[in-house]
Short mmCIF file of N, CA and C and ligand atoms in Angstrom, two decimals:
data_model
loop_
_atom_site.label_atom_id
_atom_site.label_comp_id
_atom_site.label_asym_id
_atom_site.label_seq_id
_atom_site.Cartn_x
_atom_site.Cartn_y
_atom_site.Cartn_z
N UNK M 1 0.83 -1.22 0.00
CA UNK M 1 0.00 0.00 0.00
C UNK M 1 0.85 1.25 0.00
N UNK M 2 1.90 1.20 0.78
CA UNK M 2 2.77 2.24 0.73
C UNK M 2 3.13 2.30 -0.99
N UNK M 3 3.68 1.66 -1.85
CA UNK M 3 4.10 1.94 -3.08
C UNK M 3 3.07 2.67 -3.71
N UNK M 4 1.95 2.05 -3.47
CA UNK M 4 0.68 2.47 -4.32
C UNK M 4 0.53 4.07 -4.05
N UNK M 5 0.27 4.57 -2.49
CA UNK M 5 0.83 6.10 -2.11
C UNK M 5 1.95 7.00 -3.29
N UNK M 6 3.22 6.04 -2.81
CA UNK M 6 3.99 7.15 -3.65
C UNK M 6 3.81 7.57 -5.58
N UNK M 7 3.21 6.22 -5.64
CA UNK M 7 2.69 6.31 -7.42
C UNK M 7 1.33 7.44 -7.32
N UNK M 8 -0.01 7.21 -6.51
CA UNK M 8 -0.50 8.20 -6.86
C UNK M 8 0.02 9.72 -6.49
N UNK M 9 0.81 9.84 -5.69
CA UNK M 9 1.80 10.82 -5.40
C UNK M 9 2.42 11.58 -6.61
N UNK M 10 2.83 10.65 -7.36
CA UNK M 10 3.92 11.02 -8.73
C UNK M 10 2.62 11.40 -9.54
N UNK M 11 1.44 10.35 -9.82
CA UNK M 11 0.86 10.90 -10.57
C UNK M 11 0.01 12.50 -10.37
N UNK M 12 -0.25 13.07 -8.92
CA UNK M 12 -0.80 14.30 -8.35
C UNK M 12 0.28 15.25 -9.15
N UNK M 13 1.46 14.65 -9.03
CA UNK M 13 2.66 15.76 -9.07
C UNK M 13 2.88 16.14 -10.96
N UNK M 14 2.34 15.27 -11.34
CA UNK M 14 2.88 15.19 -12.71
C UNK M 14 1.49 15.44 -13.45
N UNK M 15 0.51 15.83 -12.71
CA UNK M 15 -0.74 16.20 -13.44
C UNK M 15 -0.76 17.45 -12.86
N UNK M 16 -0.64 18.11 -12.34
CA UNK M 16 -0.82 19.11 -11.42
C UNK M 16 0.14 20.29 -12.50
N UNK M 17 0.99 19.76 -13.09
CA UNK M 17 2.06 20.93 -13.25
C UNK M 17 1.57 21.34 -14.09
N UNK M 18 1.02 22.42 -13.99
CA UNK M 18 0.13 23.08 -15.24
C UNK M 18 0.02 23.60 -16.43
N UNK M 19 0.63 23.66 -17.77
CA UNK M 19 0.02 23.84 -18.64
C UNK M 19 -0.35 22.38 -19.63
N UNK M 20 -1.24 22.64 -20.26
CA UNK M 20 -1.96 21.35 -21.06
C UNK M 20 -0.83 20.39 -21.79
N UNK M 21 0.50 21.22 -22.29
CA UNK M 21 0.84 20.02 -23.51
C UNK M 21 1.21 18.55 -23.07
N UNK M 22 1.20 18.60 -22.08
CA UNK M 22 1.44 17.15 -21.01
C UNK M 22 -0.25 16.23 -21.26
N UNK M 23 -1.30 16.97 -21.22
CA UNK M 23 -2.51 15.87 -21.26
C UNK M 23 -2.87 15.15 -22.62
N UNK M 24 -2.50 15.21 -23.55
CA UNK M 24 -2.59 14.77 -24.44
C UNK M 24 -2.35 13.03 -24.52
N UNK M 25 -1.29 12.77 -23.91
CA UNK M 25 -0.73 11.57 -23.67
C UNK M 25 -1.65 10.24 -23.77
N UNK M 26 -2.43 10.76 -22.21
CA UNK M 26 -2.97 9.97 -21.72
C UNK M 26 -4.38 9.38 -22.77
N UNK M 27 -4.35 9.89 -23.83
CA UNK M 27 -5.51 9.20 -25.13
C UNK M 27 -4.95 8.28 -25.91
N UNK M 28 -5.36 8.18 -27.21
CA UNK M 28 -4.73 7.26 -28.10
C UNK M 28 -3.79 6.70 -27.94
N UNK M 29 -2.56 6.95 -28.47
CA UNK M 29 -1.37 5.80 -27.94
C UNK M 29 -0.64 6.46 -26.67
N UNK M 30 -0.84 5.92 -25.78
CA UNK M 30 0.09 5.83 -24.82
C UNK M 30 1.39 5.69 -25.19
N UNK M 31 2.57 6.61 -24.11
CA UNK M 31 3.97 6.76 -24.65
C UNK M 31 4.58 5.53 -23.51
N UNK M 32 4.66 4.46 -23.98
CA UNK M 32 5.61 3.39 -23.27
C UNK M 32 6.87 3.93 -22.24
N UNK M 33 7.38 4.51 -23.29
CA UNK M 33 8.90 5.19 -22.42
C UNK M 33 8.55 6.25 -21.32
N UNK M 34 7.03 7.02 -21.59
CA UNK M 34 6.85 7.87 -20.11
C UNK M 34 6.58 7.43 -19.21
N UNK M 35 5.49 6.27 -19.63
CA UNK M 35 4.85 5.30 -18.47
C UNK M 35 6.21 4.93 -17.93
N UNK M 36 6.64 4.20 -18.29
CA UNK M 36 7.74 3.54 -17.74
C UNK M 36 9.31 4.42 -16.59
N UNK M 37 8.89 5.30 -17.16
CA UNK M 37 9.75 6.89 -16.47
C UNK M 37 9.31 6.66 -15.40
N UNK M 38 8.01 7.18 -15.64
CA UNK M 38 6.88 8.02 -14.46
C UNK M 38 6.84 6.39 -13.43
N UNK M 39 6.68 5.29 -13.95
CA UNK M 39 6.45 4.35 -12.69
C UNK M 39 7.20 3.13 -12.57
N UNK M 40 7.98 2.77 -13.64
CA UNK M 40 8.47 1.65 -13.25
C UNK M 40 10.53 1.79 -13.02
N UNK M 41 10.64 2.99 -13.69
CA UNK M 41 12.82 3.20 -13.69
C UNK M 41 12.87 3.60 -12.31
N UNK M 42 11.77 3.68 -11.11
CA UNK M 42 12.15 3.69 -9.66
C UNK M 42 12.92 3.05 -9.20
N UNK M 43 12.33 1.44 -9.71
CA UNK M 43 12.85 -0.33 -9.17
C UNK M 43 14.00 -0.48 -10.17
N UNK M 44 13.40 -0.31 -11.77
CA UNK M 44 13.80 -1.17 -12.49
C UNK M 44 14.92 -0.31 -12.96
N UNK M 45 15.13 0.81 -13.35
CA UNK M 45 16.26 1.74 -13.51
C UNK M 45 15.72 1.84 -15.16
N UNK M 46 16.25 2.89 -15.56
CA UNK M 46 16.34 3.47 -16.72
C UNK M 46 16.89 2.22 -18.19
N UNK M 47 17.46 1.45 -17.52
CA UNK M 47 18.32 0.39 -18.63
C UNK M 47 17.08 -0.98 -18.04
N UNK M 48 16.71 -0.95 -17.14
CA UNK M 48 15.58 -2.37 -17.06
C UNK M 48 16.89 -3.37 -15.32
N UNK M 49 17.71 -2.17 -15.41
CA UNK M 49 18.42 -3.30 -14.76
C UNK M 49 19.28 -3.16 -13.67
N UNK M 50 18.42 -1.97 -12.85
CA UNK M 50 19.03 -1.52 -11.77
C UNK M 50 18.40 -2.71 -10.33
N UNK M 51 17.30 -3.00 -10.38
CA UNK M 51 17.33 -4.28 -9.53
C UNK M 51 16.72 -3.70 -8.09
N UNK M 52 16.44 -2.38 -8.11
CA UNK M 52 15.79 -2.00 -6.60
C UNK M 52 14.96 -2.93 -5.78
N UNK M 53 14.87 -3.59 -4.52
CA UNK M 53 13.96 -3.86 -4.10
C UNK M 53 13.78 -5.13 -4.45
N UNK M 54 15.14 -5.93 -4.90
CA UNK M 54 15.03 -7.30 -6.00
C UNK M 54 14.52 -6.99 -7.29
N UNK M 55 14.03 -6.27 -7.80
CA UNK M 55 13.68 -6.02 -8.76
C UNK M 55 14.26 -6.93 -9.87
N UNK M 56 13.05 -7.29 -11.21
CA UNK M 56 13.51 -8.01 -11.95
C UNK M 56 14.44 -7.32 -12.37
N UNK M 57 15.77 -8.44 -13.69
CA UNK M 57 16.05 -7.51 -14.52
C UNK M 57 15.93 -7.63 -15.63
N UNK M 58 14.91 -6.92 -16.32
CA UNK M 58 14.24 -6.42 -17.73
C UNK M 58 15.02 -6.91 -18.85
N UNK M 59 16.10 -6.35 -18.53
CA UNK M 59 16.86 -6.91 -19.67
C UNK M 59 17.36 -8.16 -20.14
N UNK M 60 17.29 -8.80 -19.18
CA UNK M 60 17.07 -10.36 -19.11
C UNK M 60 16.10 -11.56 -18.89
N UNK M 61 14.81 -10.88 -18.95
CA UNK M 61 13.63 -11.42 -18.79
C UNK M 61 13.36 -12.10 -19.75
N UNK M 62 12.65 -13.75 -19.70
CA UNK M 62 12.67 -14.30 -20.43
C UNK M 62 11.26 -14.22 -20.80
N UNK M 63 10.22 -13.25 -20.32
CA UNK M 63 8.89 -13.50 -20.52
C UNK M 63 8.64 -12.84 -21.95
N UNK M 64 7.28 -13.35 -21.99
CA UNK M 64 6.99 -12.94 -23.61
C UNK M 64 5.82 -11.62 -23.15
N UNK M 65 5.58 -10.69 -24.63
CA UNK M 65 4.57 -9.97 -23.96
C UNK M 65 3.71 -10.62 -22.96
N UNK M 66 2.97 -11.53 -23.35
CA UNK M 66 1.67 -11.64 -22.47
C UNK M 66 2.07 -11.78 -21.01
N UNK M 67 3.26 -12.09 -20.96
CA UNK M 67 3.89 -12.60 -19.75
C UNK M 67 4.38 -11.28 -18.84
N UNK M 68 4.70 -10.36 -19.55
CA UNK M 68 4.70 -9.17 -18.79
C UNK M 68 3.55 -8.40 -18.43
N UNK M 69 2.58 -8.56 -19.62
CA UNK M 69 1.56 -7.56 -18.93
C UNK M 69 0.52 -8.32 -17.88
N UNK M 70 0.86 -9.96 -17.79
CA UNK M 70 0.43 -10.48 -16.48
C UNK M 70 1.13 -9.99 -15.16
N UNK M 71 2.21 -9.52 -15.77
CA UNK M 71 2.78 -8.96 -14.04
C UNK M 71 2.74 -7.76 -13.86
N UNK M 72 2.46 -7.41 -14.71
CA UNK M 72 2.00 -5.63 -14.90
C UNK M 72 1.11 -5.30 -14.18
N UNK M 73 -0.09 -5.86 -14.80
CA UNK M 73 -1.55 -6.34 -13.97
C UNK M 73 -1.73 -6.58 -12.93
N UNK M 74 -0.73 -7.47 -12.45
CA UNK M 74 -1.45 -8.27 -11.28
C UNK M 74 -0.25 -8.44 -10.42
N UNK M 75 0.99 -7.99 -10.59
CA UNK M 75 2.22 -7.96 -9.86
C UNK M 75 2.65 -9.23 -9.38
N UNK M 76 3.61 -9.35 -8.64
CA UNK M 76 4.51 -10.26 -8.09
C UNK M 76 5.09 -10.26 -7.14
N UNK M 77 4.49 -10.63 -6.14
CA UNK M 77 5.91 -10.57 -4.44
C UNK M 77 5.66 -9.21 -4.30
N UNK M 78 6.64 -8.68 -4.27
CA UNK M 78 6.98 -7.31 -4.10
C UNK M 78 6.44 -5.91 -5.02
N UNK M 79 6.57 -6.55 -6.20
CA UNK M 79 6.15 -5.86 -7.43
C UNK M 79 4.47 -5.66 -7.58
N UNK M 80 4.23 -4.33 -6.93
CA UNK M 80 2.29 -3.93 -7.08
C UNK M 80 1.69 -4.51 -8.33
N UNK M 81 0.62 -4.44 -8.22
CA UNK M 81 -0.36 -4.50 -9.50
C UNK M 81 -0.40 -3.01 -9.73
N UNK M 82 -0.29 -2.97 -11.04
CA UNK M 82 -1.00 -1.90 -11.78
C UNK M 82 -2.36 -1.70 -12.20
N UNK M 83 -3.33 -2.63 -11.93
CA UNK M 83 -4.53 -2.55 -12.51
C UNK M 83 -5.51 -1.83 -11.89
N UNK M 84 -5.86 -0.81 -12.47
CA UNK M 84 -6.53 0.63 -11.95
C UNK M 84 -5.95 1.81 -11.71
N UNK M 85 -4.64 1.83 -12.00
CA UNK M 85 -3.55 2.69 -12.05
C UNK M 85 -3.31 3.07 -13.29
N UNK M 86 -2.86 2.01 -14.14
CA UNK M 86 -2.60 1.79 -15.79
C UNK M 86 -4.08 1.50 -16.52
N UNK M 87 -4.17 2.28 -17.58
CA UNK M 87 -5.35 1.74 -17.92
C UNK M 87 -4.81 0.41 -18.82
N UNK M 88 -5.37 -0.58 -19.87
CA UNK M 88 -4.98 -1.81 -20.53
C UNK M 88 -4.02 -1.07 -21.57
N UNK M 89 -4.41 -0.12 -22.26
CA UNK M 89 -3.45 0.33 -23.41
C UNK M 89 -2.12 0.74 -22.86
N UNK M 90 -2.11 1.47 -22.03
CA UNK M 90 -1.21 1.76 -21.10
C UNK M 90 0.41 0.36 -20.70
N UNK M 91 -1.03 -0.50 -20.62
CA UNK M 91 -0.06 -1.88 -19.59
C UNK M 91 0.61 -1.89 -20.87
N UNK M 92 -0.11 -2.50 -22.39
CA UNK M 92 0.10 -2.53 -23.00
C UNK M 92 1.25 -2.24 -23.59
N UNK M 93 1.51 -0.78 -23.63
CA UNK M 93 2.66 0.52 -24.45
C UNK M 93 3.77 0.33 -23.64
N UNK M 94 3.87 -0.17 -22.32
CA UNK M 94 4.61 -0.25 -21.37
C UNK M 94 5.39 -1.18 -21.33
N UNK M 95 4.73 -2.91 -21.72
CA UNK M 95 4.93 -3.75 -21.82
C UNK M 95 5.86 -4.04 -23.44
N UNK M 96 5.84 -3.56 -24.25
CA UNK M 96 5.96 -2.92 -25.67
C UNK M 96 7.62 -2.53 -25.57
N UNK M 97 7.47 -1.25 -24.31
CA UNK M 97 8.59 -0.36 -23.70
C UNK M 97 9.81 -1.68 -23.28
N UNK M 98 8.98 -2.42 -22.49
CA UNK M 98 10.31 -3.52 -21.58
C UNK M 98 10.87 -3.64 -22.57
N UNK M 99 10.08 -4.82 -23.81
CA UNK M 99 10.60 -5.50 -24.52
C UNK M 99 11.92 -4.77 -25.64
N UNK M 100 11.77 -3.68 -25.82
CA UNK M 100 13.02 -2.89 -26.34
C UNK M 100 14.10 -2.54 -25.24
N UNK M 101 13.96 -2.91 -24.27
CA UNK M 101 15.23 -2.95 -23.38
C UNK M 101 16.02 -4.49 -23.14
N UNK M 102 15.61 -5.37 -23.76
CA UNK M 102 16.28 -6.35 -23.89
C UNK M 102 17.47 -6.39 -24.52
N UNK M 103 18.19 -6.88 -24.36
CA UNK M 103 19.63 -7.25 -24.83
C UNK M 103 20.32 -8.15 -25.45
C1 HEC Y 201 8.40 -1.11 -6.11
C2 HEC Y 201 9.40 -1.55 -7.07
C3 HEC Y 201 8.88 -1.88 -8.48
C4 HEC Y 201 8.24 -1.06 -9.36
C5 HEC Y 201 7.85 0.40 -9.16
C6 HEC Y 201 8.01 -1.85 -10.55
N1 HEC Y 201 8.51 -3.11 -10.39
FE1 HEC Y 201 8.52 -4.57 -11.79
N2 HEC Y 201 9.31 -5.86 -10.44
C7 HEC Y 201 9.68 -5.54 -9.15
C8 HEC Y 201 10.11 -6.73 -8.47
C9 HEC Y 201 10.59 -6.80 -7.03
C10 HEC Y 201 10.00 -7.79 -9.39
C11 HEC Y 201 10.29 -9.28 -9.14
C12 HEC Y 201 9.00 -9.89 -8.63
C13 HEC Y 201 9.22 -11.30 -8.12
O1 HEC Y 201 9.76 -11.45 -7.04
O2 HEC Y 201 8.81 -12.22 -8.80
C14 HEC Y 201 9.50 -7.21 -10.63
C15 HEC Y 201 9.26 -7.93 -11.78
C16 HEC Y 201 8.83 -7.37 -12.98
C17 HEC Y 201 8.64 -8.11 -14.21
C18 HEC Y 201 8.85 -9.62 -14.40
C19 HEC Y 201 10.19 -9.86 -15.06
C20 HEC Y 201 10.52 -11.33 -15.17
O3 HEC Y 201 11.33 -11.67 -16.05
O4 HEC Y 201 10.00 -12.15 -14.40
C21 HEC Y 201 8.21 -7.22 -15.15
C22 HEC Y 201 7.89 -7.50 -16.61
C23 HEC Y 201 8.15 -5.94 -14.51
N3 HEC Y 201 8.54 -6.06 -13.18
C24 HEC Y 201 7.77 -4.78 -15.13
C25 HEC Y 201 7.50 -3.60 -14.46
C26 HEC Y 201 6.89 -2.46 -15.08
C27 HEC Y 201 6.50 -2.36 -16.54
C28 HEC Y 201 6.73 -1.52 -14.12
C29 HEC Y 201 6.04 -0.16 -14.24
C30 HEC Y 201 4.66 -0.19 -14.68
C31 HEC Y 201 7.30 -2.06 -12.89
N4 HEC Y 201 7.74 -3.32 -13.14
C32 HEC Y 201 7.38 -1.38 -11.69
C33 HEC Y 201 9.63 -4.28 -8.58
C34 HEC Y 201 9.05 -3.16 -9.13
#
């Protein structure tokens, strides 16, 4: 519950800053690489492979999409769910995002 705090936290902070060209985002395609800024390079670091908190590492993940946006969704151990946070396109663009950090 605490993680979940500091994410809607980031998101207050990052909607709040006021002028519009920032809302656009959140429609049609979702930007993988912001999502992933804004909530997941906390744990996972900017390269997929900083490891915070055990954190997986991205760059060596052997999952396939579907396999990430099951943990996206619905998390793991340590790792929150995103579901109601992320909308599906979102998990989606995000999940999209990992997979170009592979190596
Ligand atoms: C609070 C730290 C934290 C944040 C924030 C976080 N993760 Fe994770 N993530 C983890 C941990 C810890 C694991 C390993 C879970 C386990 O023990 O199985 C993990 C595992 C994963 C895995 C599974 C990798 C594999 O090969 O098994 C994926 C994919 C993933 N995270 C993607 C994301 C994405 C995308 C986001 C942002 C939406 C995100 N994570 C945000 C901590 C975090």
């Amino acid at each position: 519950m605490r993680a979940f705090g500091i994410v809607a936290f980031l998101v207050l902070v990052a909607t709040s800053c006021g002028d519009n060209k920032t809302t656009t985002a959140a429609s049609e395609s979702p930007d993988g690489k912001a999502i992933y800024t804004q909530y997941c390079k906390l744990c996972h670091g900017a390269d997929g492979q900083l490891g915070l908190n055990m954190a997986a590492n991205l760059a060596q993940s052997e999952l396939d999409k579907a396999g990430m946006v099951e943990v996206i969704t619905h998390g793991r151990n340590t790792m929150q769910s995103y579901e109601g946070i992320l909308t599906e396109a979102e998990i989606d663009a995000v999940a999209d995002y990992v997979l170009t950090l592979r190596k």
